[in-house]
Coordinates of C-alpha atoms in Angstrom, one line a residue:
Chain A
M526 CA -1.4 8.5 25.1
I527 CA 1.9 6.6 24.6
E528 CA 0.2 3.3 24.8
Q529 CA -1.7 4.2 21.5
L530 CA 1.6 5.1 19.8
L531 CA 1.2 2.4 17.2
I532 CA -1.9 3.8 15.5
Y533 CA -0.4 7.3 15.2
P534 CA 1.1 6.5 11.8
L535 CA -2.3 5.5 10.6
L536 CA -4.0 8.6 12.0
L537 CA -1.3 10.8 10.6
Q538 CA -1.7 9.4 7.1
M539 CA -5.5 9.8 7.3
A540 CA -5.2 13.4 8.6
L541 CA -2.7 14.2 5.8
A542 CA -5.0 12.8 3.1
I543 CA -8.0 14.9 4.5
I544 CA -5.9 18.1 4.7
L545 CA -4.6 17.5 1.2
M546 CA -8.2 17.1 -0.1
F547 CA -9.0 20.6 1.2
A548 CA -6.1 21.9 -0.9
W549 CA -7.4 20.1 -4.0
N550 CA -6.3 22.6 -6.6
N551 CA -3.3 24.1 -4.9
T552 CA -0.6 21.7 -6.0
S553 CA 2.4 23.7 -4.5
T554 CA 0.7 23.6 -1.0
Q555 CA 0.1 19.9 -1.5
K556 CA 3.7 19.2 -2.2
F557 CA 4.8 21.1 0.9
I558 CA 2.2 19.3 3.1
S559 CA 3.0 15.9 1.6
I560 CA 6.8 16.1 2.1
S561 CA 6.7 17.6 5.6
G562 CA 4.0 15.2 6.6
S563 CA 6.0 12.3 5.4
T564 CA 9.0 13.5 7.3
L565 CA 7.0 13.6 10.4
N566 CA 5.7 10.1 9.7
L567 CA 9.3 8.9 9.3
A568 CA 10.1 10.3 12.8
L569 CA 7.0 8.6 14.2
A570 CA 7.9 5.3 12.6
V571 CA 11.5 5.4 13.9
Y572 CA 10.2 6.1 17.4
L573 CA 7.6 3.3 17.1
L574 CA 10.3 0.8 16.1
M575 CA 12.6 1.9 19.0
Y576 CA 9.7 1.7 21.4
V577 CA 8.7 -1.8 20.3
W578 CA 12.3 -2.9 20.3
Q579 CA 12.6 -1.9 24.0
N580 CA 9.1 -2.7 25.3
G581 CA 8.0 -5.6 23.2
T582 CA 4.8 -6.1 21.3
Q583 CA 2.2 -3.3 21.6
T584 CA -1.5 -3.5 21.0
V585 CA -4.5 -1.2 20.7
Q586 CA -8.1 -2.4 20.9
A587 CA -9.9 -0.1 18.6
G588 CA -13.2 1.1 20.0
N589 CA -12.2 -0.4 23.3
W590 CA -13.9 -3.8 22.5
E591 CA -12.0 -6.7 24.0
A592 CA -9.6 -8.7 21.9
P593 CA -11.3 -11.7 20.2
F594 CA -14.3 -9.5 19.4
G595 CA -13.1 -6.1 18.5
I596 CA -10.5 -5.1 16.0
T597 CA -7.0 -5.2 17.4
F598 CA -4.0 -3.3 16.1
V599 CA -0.7 -5.0 16.9
A600 CA 2.8 -3.8 16.5
D601 CA 5.4 -6.5 16.9
T602 CA 9.0 -6.0 15.7
F603 CA 8.0 -7.2 12.2
S604 CA 5.1 -4.8 11.8
A605 CA 7.0 -1.9 13.2
T606 CA 9.9 -2.5 10.9
L607 CA 7.6 -2.6 7.9
V608 CA 5.9 0.6 9.0
L609 CA 9.3 2.2 9.2
L610 CA 10.2 1.0 5.7
T611 CA 6.9 2.3 4.4
A612 CA 7.7 5.6 5.9
I613 CA 11.2 5.7 4.3
A614 CA 9.8 4.8 0.9
G615 CA 6.9 7.1 1.4
L616 CA 9.1 10.1 2.1
A617 CA 11.3 9.3 -0.9
V618 CA 8.4 8.9 -3.3
S619 CA 6.6 11.9 -2.0
S620 CA 9.6 14.1 -2.7
F621 CA 10.2 12.3 -6.1
S622 CA 6.5 12.9 -7.1
S623 CA 6.8 16.6 -6.3
G624 CA 9.7 16.9 -8.7
S625 CA 8.6 14.5 -11.5
V626 CA 4.8 14.2 -11.8
I627 CA 3.4 16.7 -14.2
P628 CA 0.9 19.3 -12.8
P629 CA -2.2 18.1 -14.8
R630 CA -1.9 14.7 -13.1
L631 CA -1.4 16.3 -9.7
K632 CA -4.6 18.3 -10.2
F633 CA -6.6 15.0 -10.1
G634 CA -5.9 14.4 -6.5
Y635 CA -2.6 12.6 -6.8
F636 CA -1.3 13.4 -3.3
P637 CA -4.5 12.7 -1.3
I638 CA -4.7 9.3 -3.0
F639 CA -1.0 8.7 -2.5
H640 CA -1.5 9.2 1.3
F641 CA -4.6 7.0 1.3
L642 CA -2.4 4.3 -0.3
L643 CA 0.2 4.7 2.5
L644 CA -2.6 4.6 5.0
G645 CA -3.7 1.3 3.5
L646 CA -0.2 -0.1 3.6
N647 CA 0.4 0.9 7.3
G648 CA -3.0 -0.5 8.2
A649 CA -2.3 -3.8 6.5
F650 CA 1.0 -4.1 8.5
L651 CA -0.5 -3.1 11.8
T652 CA -3.8 -4.9 12.0
G653 CA -4.2 -8.0 14.0
D654 CA -7.6 -9.0 12.6
I655 CA -7.8 -11.1 9.4
F656 CA -11.0 -9.4 8.1
N657 CA -9.6 -6.0 8.8
L658 CA -6.5 -7.1 6.8
Y659 CA -8.9 -7.7 3.9
V660 CA -10.3 -4.2 4.3
W661 CA -6.8 -2.6 4.1
F662 CA -6.1 -4.7 1.0
E663 CA -9.2 -3.2 -0.6
I664 CA -8.1 0.3 0.3
I665 CA -4.7 -0.5 -1.3
I666 CA -6.3 -1.9 -4.5
I667 CA -8.7 1.0 -5.0
T668 CA -6.1 3.7 -4.4
S669 CA -3.5 2.0 -6.5
F670 CA -6.0 1.6 -9.3
V671 CA -6.6 5.4 -9.2
L672 CA -2.9 6.1 -9.1
L673 CA -2.4 3.7 -12.0
T674 CA -5.0 5.4 -14.2
I675 CA -4.5 9.1 -13.4
G676 CA -3.7 10.7 -16.7
G677 CA -5.8 8.3 -18.6
E678 CA -3.4 7.3 -21.3
K679 CA -4.3 4.3 -23.4
A680 CA -1.4 2.1 -22.2
Q681 CA -2.2 3.0 -18.6
L682 CA -5.8 1.9 -19.0
E683 CA -4.8 -1.3 -20.6
G684 CA -2.3 -2.1 -17.8
A685 CA -4.9 -1.0 -15.2
V686 CA -7.5 -3.4 -16.5
K687 CA -5.2 -6.4 -16.2
Y688 CA -4.0 -5.2 -12.8
F689 CA -7.5 -4.7 -11.4
T690 CA -8.9 -7.9 -12.8
L691 CA -6.3 -10.2 -11.2
N692 CA -6.2 -8.3 -8.0
I693 CA -9.9 -8.3 -7.5
L694 CA -9.8 -12.0 -8.2
A695 CA -7.2 -12.4 -5.5
S696 CA -9.4 -10.4 -3.1
V697 CA -12.4 -12.6 -3.8
I698 CA -10.3 -15.7 -3.1
F699 CA -8.9 -14.1 0.0
L700 CA -12.4 -13.3 1.2
T701 CA -13.6 -16.8 0.5
A702 CA -10.7 -18.1 2.6
I703 CA -11.7 -15.8 5.4
A704 CA -15.3 -17.0 5.2
V705 CA -14.2 -20.7 5.4
L706 CA -11.9 -19.9 8.3
Y707 CA -14.7 -18.1 10.1
G708 CA -17.0 -21.0 9.5
L709 CA -14.5 -23.4 10.9
T710 CA -13.5 -21.4 14.0
G711 CA -15.9 -18.6 14.6
S712 CA -13.2 -16.0 15.1
L713 CA -11.4 -13.4 13.0
N714 CA -8.7 -12.3 15.4
M715 CA -5.4 -13.7 14.2
A716 CA -4.0 -14.3 17.7
D717 CA -7.2 -16.1 18.7
L718 CA -7.2 -18.0 15.4
A719 CA -3.8 -19.4 16.2
A720 CA -5.2 -21.5 19.0
Q721 CA -8.6 -22.2 17.3
V722 CA -7.2 -23.5 14.1
A723 CA -4.9 -26.0 15.8
A724 CA -8.0 -27.4 17.6
V725 CA -10.1 -27.9 14.4
E726 CA -10.6 -31.6 13.8
N727 CA -11.3 -31.5 10.1
R728 CA -7.6 -31.2 9.0
T729 CA -8.3 -31.5 5.3
L730 CA -10.5 -28.4 5.3
V731 CA -7.9 -26.5 7.2
Q732 CA -5.3 -27.5 4.5
V733 CA -7.6 -26.4 1.7
N734 CA -8.2 -23.2 3.5
A735 CA -4.5 -22.6 3.9
L736 CA -4.1 -23.2 0.1
L737 CA -6.9 -20.6 -0.6
F738 CA -4.9 -18.1 1.5
L739 CA -1.8 -19.0 -0.4
V740 CA -3.4 -18.4 -3.8
G741 CA -5.0 -15.2 -2.7
F742 CA -1.9 -13.7 -1.2
G743 CA 0.2 -15.3 -3.9
I744 CA -1.5 -13.3 -6.7
K745 CA -0.9 -10.1 -4.7
A746 CA 2.7 -11.0 -4.1
A747 CA 3.1 -11.8 -7.8
V748 CA 4.5 -15.3 -7.5
F749 CA 4.5 -18.0 -10.2
P750 CA 2.1 -18.8 -11.9
L751 CA -0.1 -15.7 -11.4
Y752 CA 2.3 -12.8 -11.9
F753 CA 1.2 -11.6 -15.3
W754 CA -0.5 -8.5 -14.1
L755 CA 2.7 -7.1 -12.7
P756 CA 4.8 -6.7 -15.8
A757 CA 1.7 -5.8 -17.7
S758 CA 1.0 -2.8 -15.6
Y759 CA 4.0 -1.5 -13.7
H760 CA 5.6 0.2 -16.7
T761 CA 2.6 2.3 -17.6
P762 CA 2.1 4.9 -14.9
P763 CA 4.5 7.8 -14.0
S764 CA 7.7 6.4 -12.5
A765 CA 6.9 7.9 -9.1
V766 CA 3.9 5.6 -9.0
S767 CA 5.8 2.6 -10.2
S768 CA 8.4 3.1 -7.5
I769 CA 5.9 3.0 -4.7
F770 CA 4.2 0.0 -6.4
G771 CA 7.4 -1.9 -7.1
G772 CA 8.7 -1.2 -3.6
L773 CA 5.8 -1.9 -1.5
L774 CA 2.7 -3.4 -3.1
T775 CA 3.9 -7.0 -3.7
K776 CA 5.6 -6.9 -0.4
V777 CA 2.3 -6.5 1.4
G778 CA 1.4 -9.9 -0.1
V779 CA 4.6 -11.4 1.1
Y780 CA 4.0 -9.9 4.6
A781 CA 0.6 -11.4 4.7
L782 CA 1.9 -14.8 3.6
I783 CA 4.6 -14.7 6.3
R784 CA 2.2 -13.6 8.9
V785 CA -0.6 -16.1 8.1
F786 CA 1.7 -19.1 7.8
T787 CA 3.7 -18.4 10.9
L788 CA 0.8 -17.4 13.1
I789 CA -2.4 -19.1 12.0
F790 CA -1.4 -22.2 10.0
E791 CA 1.2 -24.7 10.9
L792 CA 3.2 -25.5 7.8
D793 CA 3.0 -29.2 7.0
N794 CA 5.1 -31.1 4.5
L795 CA 2.7 -30.5 1.6
L796 CA 2.5 -26.7 2.1
E797 CA 6.3 -26.5 2.6
N798 CA 6.8 -28.3 -0.7
V799 CA 4.3 -26.2 -2.5
L800 CA 5.9 -23.0 -1.2
L801 CA 9.4 -24.2 -2.2
V802 CA 8.3 -25.3 -5.7
I803 CA 6.5 -21.9 -6.2
A804 CA 9.7 -20.1 -5.0
V805 CA 11.9 -22.0 -7.4
L806 CA 9.6 -21.4 -10.3
T807 CA 9.2 -17.8 -9.4
L808 CA 13.0 -17.3 -9.3
F809 CA 13.3 -19.0 -12.7
S810 CA 10.5 -17.3 -14.5
G811 CA 11.2 -13.8 -13.2
A812 CA 14.9 -14.1 -14.0
I813 CA 14.3 -15.4 -17.5
G814 CA 11.6 -12.7 -18.1
A815 CA 14.1 -10.1 -17.1
I816 CA 16.7 -11.2 -19.6
V817 CA 14.5 -10.8 -22.7
Q818 CA 13.0 -7.4 -22.0
N819 CA 14.3 -4.2 -23.4
N820 CA 12.1 -1.7 -21.6
I821 CA 14.0 -0.6 -18.4
R822 CA 10.8 -0.6 -16.3
K823 CA 9.8 -4.0 -17.6
I824 CA 13.2 -5.4 -16.7
F825 CA 12.8 -4.0 -13.2
S826 CA 9.2 -5.4 -13.1
Y827 CA 10.5 -8.9 -13.8
L828 CA 13.2 -8.5 -11.3
V829 CA 10.6 -7.6 -8.7
I830 CA 8.9 -11.0 -9.5
C831 CA 12.2 -12.9 -9.5
H832 CA 13.2 -11.6 -6.1
I833 CA 9.9 -12.3 -4.5
G834 CA 11.1 -15.9 -4.9
Y835 CA 13.8 -15.4 -2.3
M836 CA 11.4 -14.5 0.3
I837 CA 9.0 -17.3 -0.5
A838 CA 11.9 -19.7 -0.4
G839 CA 12.9 -18.4 3.1
L840 CA 9.3 -18.9 4.2
G841 CA 9.1 -22.4 2.7
M842 CA 12.2 -23.6 4.5
M843 CA 10.7 -22.4 7.8
T844 CA 13.8 -22.4 10.0
E845 CA 14.8 -19.4 12.1
V846 CA 17.8 -18.7 9.8
A847 CA 15.7 -18.9 6.7
I848 CA 12.9 -16.6 8.0
A849 CA 15.6 -14.2 9.1
G850 CA 17.0 -14.3 5.6
A851 CA 13.6 -13.7 4.1
V852 CA 12.9 -10.8 6.4
F853 CA 16.4 -9.3 5.7
Y854 CA 15.7 -9.6 2.0
L855 CA 12.4 -7.9 2.4
I856 CA 14.0 -5.0 4.2
H857 CA 16.7 -4.7 1.5
D858 CA 14.3 -5.2 -1.4
I859 CA 11.7 -2.5 -0.4
I860 CA 14.5 0.1 -0.4
V861 CA 16.3 -1.0 -3.5
K862 CA 13.2 -1.6 -5.7
T863 CA 11.7 1.8 -4.8
N864 CA 15.0 3.4 -5.7
L865 CA 15.4 1.5 -9.0
F866 CA 12.1 2.7 -10.3
M867 CA 13.0 6.2 -9.4
V868 CA 16.3 5.8 -11.2
S869 CA 14.4 4.6 -14.3
G870 CA 12.3 7.8 -13.9
V871 CA 15.3 10.0 -13.9
I872 CA 16.8 8.2 -16.9
Y873 CA 13.5 8.8 -18.7
K874 CA 13.6 12.5 -17.9
L875 CA 17.2 12.6 -19.2
K876 CA 16.6 10.9 -22.5
A877 CA 12.9 10.6 -23.1
N878 CA 13.2 6.9 -23.8
H879 CA 12.8 3.6 -21.9
N880 CA 14.3 1.3 -24.5
I881 CA 17.8 0.1 -23.5
K882 CA 18.7 -0.6 -27.1
K883 CA 18.2 3.1 -27.9
L884 CA 19.6 4.6 -24.7
G885 CA 23.2 5.2 -24.2
D886 CA 25.9 7.7 -23.2
I887 CA 24.5 8.4 -19.8
Y888 CA 27.9 7.8 -18.2
A889 CA 29.6 10.1 -20.6
D890 CA 27.0 12.9 -20.3
F891 CA 26.2 12.6 -16.6
P892 CA 29.1 10.9 -14.8
K893 CA 28.1 12.0 -11.2
M894 CA 24.6 10.9 -11.6
S895 CA 25.7 7.5 -13.0
L896 CA 27.9 6.9 -10.0
L897 CA 24.8 7.6 -7.8
F898 CA 22.8 5.1 -9.8
V899 CA 25.5 2.4 -9.2
I900 CA 24.4 2.1 -5.6
P901 CA 20.9 0.7 -6.1
L902 CA 21.9 -1.3 -9.2
F903 CA 24.7 -3.2 -7.6
S904 CA 23.0 -3.4 -4.2
L905 CA 20.3 -5.3 -6.0
V906 CA 22.8 -7.7 -7.4
G907 CA 24.3 -8.2 -4.0
I908 CA 28.0 -7.6 -4.6
P909 CA 29.5 -7.9 -1.2
P910 CA 29.4 -5.8 1.0
L911 CA 26.3 -4.2 -0.5
S912 CA 22.9 -5.0 0.9
G913 CA 21.7 -7.8 -1.3
F914 CA 24.6 -10.1 -0.3
W915 CA 23.8 -10.7 3.3
P916 CA 20.3 -12.2 3.2
K917 CA 21.3 -14.5 0.3
L918 CA 24.0 -15.8 2.6
S919 CA 21.4 -16.7 5.3
L920 CA 19.1 -18.2 2.7
I921 CA 21.8 -20.4 1.2
G922 CA 22.9 -21.4 4.7
A923 CA 19.4 -22.4 5.6
G924 CA 19.1 -24.3 2.3
W925 CA 22.2 -26.2 3.2
D926 CA 20.9 -27.0 6.7
T927 CA 17.5 -28.3 5.4
E928 CA 19.1 -30.1 2.4
N929 CA 17.1 -28.2 -0.2
Y930 CA 19.8 -28.2 -2.9
V931 CA 17.4 -27.3 -5.7
V932 CA 16.5 -24.1 -3.8
I933 CA 20.2 -23.2 -3.3
G934 CA 20.7 -23.8 -7.0
S935 CA 17.8 -21.6 -8.1
I936 CA 18.9 -18.9 -5.6
L937 CA 22.4 -18.9 -7.2
F938 CA 20.9 -19.0 -10.6
A939 CA 18.6 -16.0 -10.0
S940 CA 21.5 -14.0 -8.4
F941 CA 23.6 -14.8 -11.4
V942 CA 20.9 -13.8 -13.9
T943 CA 20.3 -10.6 -11.9
L944 CA 24.0 -9.8 -12.2
F945 CA 23.9 -10.5 -15.9
V946 CA 20.8 -8.3 -16.4
I947 CA 22.2 -5.4 -14.4
V948 CA 25.6 -5.6 -16.2
K949 CA 23.8 -5.7 -19.5
L950 CA 21.7 -2.7 -18.5
W951 CA 24.8 -0.9 -17.3
G952 CA 26.6 -1.6 -20.6
E953 CA 23.7 -0.7 -22.8
V954 CA 22.4 2.4 -20.9
F955 CA 25.5 3.9 -19.4
W956 CA 28.5 2.9 -21.4
K957 CA 27.3 2.3 -24.9
N958 CA 27.5 5.1 -27.5
G959 CA 23.8 5.4 -28.0
E960 CA 22.1 6.6 -31.2
K961 CA 21.1 10.2 -31.5
L962 CA 17.6 10.4 -30.0
P963 CA 15.4 13.1 -31.5
E964 CA 14.7 16.0 -29.2
L965 CA 11.0 15.8 -28.3
R966 CA 9.1 19.1 -28.2
N967 CA 7.0 19.7 -25.1
F968 CA 8.8 17.0 -23.2
P969 CA 9.8 18.0 -19.7
Y970 CA 13.5 17.2 -20.0
F971 CA 15.6 17.1 -16.9
K972 CA 17.6 20.1 -17.9
T973 CA 14.5 22.2 -18.3
L974 CA 13.3 21.6 -14.8
T975 CA 13.8 24.1 -12.1
S976 CA 16.6 23.5 -9.6
V977 CA 14.0 22.7 -6.8
Q978 CA 12.5 20.0 -9.0
K979 CA 15.9 18.6 -9.7
V980 CA 16.7 18.4 -6.0
Q981 CA 13.3 16.8 -5.3
M982 CA 14.1 14.1 -7.9
V983 CA 17.7 13.4 -7.0
A984 CA 17.6 13.8 -3.2
P985 CA 15.3 10.7 -2.6
I986 CA 17.7 8.6 -4.7
V987 CA 20.6 9.8 -2.6
F988 CA 18.6 9.2 0.5
L989 CA 17.5 5.6 -0.4
G990 CA 21.1 5.0 -1.6
L991 CA 22.4 5.9 1.8
V992 CA 19.8 3.6 3.5
S993 CA 20.9 0.8 1.1
L994 CA 24.6 1.4 2.0
Y995 CA 23.7 1.4 5.7
I996 CA 21.9 -1.9 5.3
G997 CA 25.0 -3.3 3.5
F998 CA 27.7 -1.9 5.8
A999 CA 25.8 -2.2 9.1
A1000 CA 24.5 -5.6 8.2
E1001 CA 25.1 -6.7 11.7
N1002 CA 22.3 -4.4 13.1
I1003 CA 19.9 -5.4 10.4
Q1004 CA 20.7 -9.1 10.9
Q1005 CA 20.0 -8.7 14.6
L1006 CA 16.7 -7.1 13.8
A1007 CA 15.9 -9.8 11.3
S1008 CA 16.8 -12.6 13.7
R1009 CA 14.7 -11.1 16.4
I1010 CA 11.8 -10.9 14.0
A1011 CA 12.3 -14.5 12.9
F1012 CA 12.4 -15.6 16.6
E1013 CA 9.2 -13.7 17.3
L1014 CA 7.5 -15.1 14.2
L1015 CA 8.4 -18.7 15.0
D1016 CA 7.7 -18.5 18.7
N1017 CA 4.4 -16.6 18.4
Q1018 CA 3.4 -16.9 22.1
E1019 CA 4.5 -13.3 22.8
Y1020 CA 2.2 -12.0 20.0
I1021 CA -0.8 -14.1 21.2
D1022 CA -0.3 -13.0 24.8
A1023 CA 0.1 -9.4 23.9
V1024 CA -3.2 -9.5 22.0
L1025 CA -5.4 -11.7 24.2
N1026 CA -4.0 -10.8 27.7
S1027 CA -4.1 -7.0 27.2
A1028 CA -7.9 -7.4 27.2
K1029 CA -7.9 -8.9 30.7
K1030 CA -6.1 -6.0 32.2
Chain B
M1040 CA -37.8 16.6 -19.0
K1041 CA -39.3 20.0 -18.4
T1042 CA -42.8 19.0 -17.5
I1043 CA -44.8 21.3 -15.2
I1044 CA -46.0 18.5 -13.0
L1045 CA -42.5 17.2 -12.2
R1046 CA -41.2 20.7 -11.7
T1047 CA -43.9 21.6 -9.3
A1048 CA -43.7 18.3 -7.5
S1049 CA -39.9 18.5 -7.1
N1050 CA -40.1 21.8 -5.4
Y1051 CA -42.1 20.1 -2.6
M1052 CA -40.2 16.9 -2.8
L1053 CA -36.8 18.4 -2.2
P1054 CA -37.3 19.6 1.4
L1055 CA -39.5 16.6 2.2
L1056 CA -36.8 14.1 1.0
L1057 CA -34.1 16.1 2.9
V1058 CA -36.0 15.9 6.1
F1059 CA -36.6 12.2 5.5
S1060 CA -32.9 11.6 4.9
V1061 CA -32.1 13.3 8.3
F1062 CA -34.8 11.1 9.9
I1063 CA -33.1 8.0 8.4
L1064 CA -29.7 9.3 9.6
L1065 CA -30.8 9.8 13.2
R1066 CA -32.7 6.5 13.6
G1067 CA -29.7 4.6 12.2
H1068 CA -27.8 3.8 15.4
Y1069 CA -30.1 1.0 16.6
L1070 CA -32.5 0.6 13.7
P1071 CA -32.1 0.2 10.0
G1072 CA -30.8 3.4 8.5
G1073 CA -27.7 5.5 9.1
G1074 CA -25.4 7.9 7.4
F1075 CA -24.9 5.9 4.2
V1076 CA -28.6 5.4 3.3
G1077 CA -29.5 8.9 4.6
G1078 CA -26.8 10.4 2.3
L1079 CA -28.1 8.5 -0.7
I1080 CA -31.6 9.7 -0.1
A1081 CA -30.4 13.3 0.3
S1082 CA -28.5 13.0 -3.0
I1083 CA -31.6 11.6 -4.7
A1084 CA -33.5 14.7 -3.6
F1085 CA -31.0 16.9 -5.5
V1086 CA -30.8 14.6 -8.5
L1087 CA -34.6 14.8 -8.8
H1088 CA -34.4 18.6 -8.6
A1089 CA -31.8 18.6 -11.3
F1090 CA -34.0 16.4 -13.5
A1091 CA -36.9 18.8 -13.2
N1092 CA -35.2 22.2 -13.2
G1093 CA -31.9 21.6 -15.0
L1094 CA -28.5 21.1 -13.6
G1095 CA -27.6 24.8 -13.5
N1096 CA -30.5 25.6 -11.2
T1097 CA -29.6 22.8 -8.8
K1098 CA -26.0 24.0 -8.7
N1099 CA -27.1 27.5 -7.9
L1100 CA -29.2 26.0 -5.1
I1101 CA -26.3 24.1 -3.6
R1102 CA -23.8 26.9 -4.1
I1103 CA -20.7 25.0 -3.0
H1104 CA -19.1 22.4 -5.2
P1105 CA -20.5 19.0 -3.8
G1106 CA -16.9 17.6 -3.9
F1107 CA -16.1 19.9 -1.1
L1108 CA -18.4 17.9 1.2
M1109 CA -16.0 14.9 0.9
P1110 CA -13.1 16.2 2.9
V1111 CA -15.5 18.0 5.3
G1112 CA -17.3 14.7 6.0
L1113 CA -14.1 12.7 6.2
G1114 CA -12.7 15.2 8.6
L1115 CA -15.8 15.1 10.8
S1116 CA -15.7 11.3 11.0
F1117 CA -12.0 11.4 11.6
L1118 CA -12.4 13.8 14.5
S1119 CA -15.2 11.8 16.0
G1120 CA -12.9 8.8 16.0
L1121 CA -10.2 10.9 17.5
S1122 CA -12.3 12.5 20.2
P1123 CA -12.1 9.6 22.7
M1124 CA -8.3 9.7 22.5
L1125 CA -8.1 13.5 23.0
G1126 CA -11.0 13.7 25.5
V1127 CA -11.0 10.8 27.8
G1128 CA -7.8 8.8 26.9
K1129 CA -9.7 5.8 25.6
P1130 CA -8.6 3.9 22.4
F1131 CA -9.4 5.2 19.0
M1132 CA -13.0 5.0 17.9
T1133 CA -14.4 4.3 21.4
G1134 CA -18.0 5.4 21.6
I1135 CA -18.5 8.2 24.1
W1136 CA -22.1 9.3 24.9
Y1137 CA -23.7 12.3 26.5
P1138 CA -25.5 10.8 29.5
E1139 CA -29.0 12.2 28.9
K1140 CA -31.3 11.8 26.0
I1141 CA -32.0 14.9 23.9
A1142 CA -35.4 15.6 22.3
V1143 CA -35.7 14.7 18.6
I1144 CA -32.1 13.5 18.2
G1145 CA -32.1 10.8 21.0
G1146 CA -28.7 9.7 22.3
L1147 CA -25.9 12.1 21.5
G1148 CA -22.5 10.6 21.1
S1149 CA -19.3 10.4 19.0
A1150 CA -21.0 7.7 16.8
L1151 CA -23.6 10.2 15.7
F1152 CA -20.9 12.6 14.5
F1153 CA -19.2 9.7 12.7
D1154 CA -22.5 9.0 10.9
V1155 CA -23.0 12.6 10.0
G1156 CA -19.5 12.5 8.4
V1157 CA -20.5 9.5 6.4
Y1158 CA -23.7 11.2 5.3
L1159 CA -21.7 14.2 4.0
V1160 CA -19.2 12.0 2.2
V1161 CA -21.9 10.0 0.5
V1162 CA -23.8 13.2 -0.6
G1163 CA -20.5 14.7 -1.8
V1164 CA -19.4 11.6 -3.8
T1165 CA -22.8 10.8 -5.3
L1166 CA -23.5 14.3 -6.5
T1167 CA -19.9 14.8 -7.8
I1168 CA -20.2 11.6 -9.9
I1169 CA -23.7 12.4 -11.2
F1170 CA -23.0 16.0 -11.9
T1171 CA -19.8 15.2 -13.7
I1172 CA -21.5 12.5 -15.9
S1173 CA -24.5 14.7 -16.8
E1174 CA -22.2 17.6 -17.6
S1175 CA -20.1 15.6 -20.0
T1176 CA -23.1 14.2 -22.0

């Protein structure tokens, strides 16, 4: 049974979703099942990462069909790490949803859909088959579309239309790319493709194919120039939903980019330059977008875009240090972005407003809570020794080694703008004497919530804050993890052997 | 559409179509057919009945809320995928088969239960969608 450990997170999420569907109308049971199931999932994910760390890459051939023909599930260190991060963010958001999402929304199957989304995320991280990756992407899109529209407010529907249109376009491009790849090589297994693609003689077509993948995943990762859907939709749903979206959805695109361009395609000069140009422009456009916004969640949405640029830059430079930096940043970013959107949710419950010009006084009214919010905000900026600092160090070092001074410049620029935006936010929302906001009737203010709900909303922020602090203060451990991931990604022989040779046993 | 011809016909069509849908479900492992198509045919049977006799009568006929079939079907499919792991220690979704053929059904194996699960999910989803739409108009 232990050799199938790596699909247990998938099975658990599936089982949770089904059990939750049986309790469709009973939201308090659903909350209990969701939180306890997510806790179990976290324990499983920790065990999986430890197991993979000690015993190397694990594989399962679903349906017992041998490797290049059947669907393989693979857990190398990178996948296992991301499954763990999904579990951490999933537990936090599950608890936060229980406290903050209003009952009429929960009645429309919020929790089952939420666990189907986590199932899709885990599946995307664990699969070793490129077409299966597409299927998991579809599950992610459909479930996220439902989560985005539950409640049916006008703004939500508007955001959802933009979200869905661009993401389905990305899926079509991704599917086309798979079709071309299959036509070229006759294989869909990623480990098998690694060898097959290198042997294809028509290099131009391979290059075009690589670009198709880049566009498809690029839209999903919200990189320049196709990021419009993200700030248009992430501020509309309940903040519990935005936090799982902001934390994980774009990161799946980044994961897929890193996986495809380290395993299947060799980066040539053209692709490297394309990636670096995209990274620089993403850093600039996200940063500048964040400066001009006044809605808290829109600011965070633009910062999500901006910081995707760091990871793309790391991938574009393609040295071991750079990839390690990108992976470290990915680890830090998932935790911090999830936390930030939850912070925005709590601020909204406190003041019933999202506009930083109108907000104010939070530090005077809620000093303890403000000190708690400092952790994610300044981790994001990367003030040493908090978690955002270390990966940037690696990225800048790698930029220096590969003489990409423009990239270094834009990384510094984006960090500086992030600092400016967060300080502005801090000044406006926490320190400023805000105007007197009218008390809304029927609005579930934080003070009217039960103490259980308050705990359910604040505990995940504390939890993710502690994880952020751990990433910052125990950076050595994370750096070790990131370096090993980078080593495995660049020297992909272990991955290929694990997939293809396990079939011969 | 309360015509007497349709109403009389639908009373005979309902069991006929349901039997046909089970036939399609069972032949689906090696031949065209399977849980998805079978489920669609079964839901067409109920939709036809609803056209002829009114939605209320069809709901009385089904008794449970069709949405309840979704988790039941998903659970059945899930368990059939899980069975090789629990039973014989093979990977998830490995097909395990009862060695002898059975009359009417043919080969009996985990894939059949997976298909039955799909059948139930499709019936549940289709009927929930159609009933909801026709209720709101």
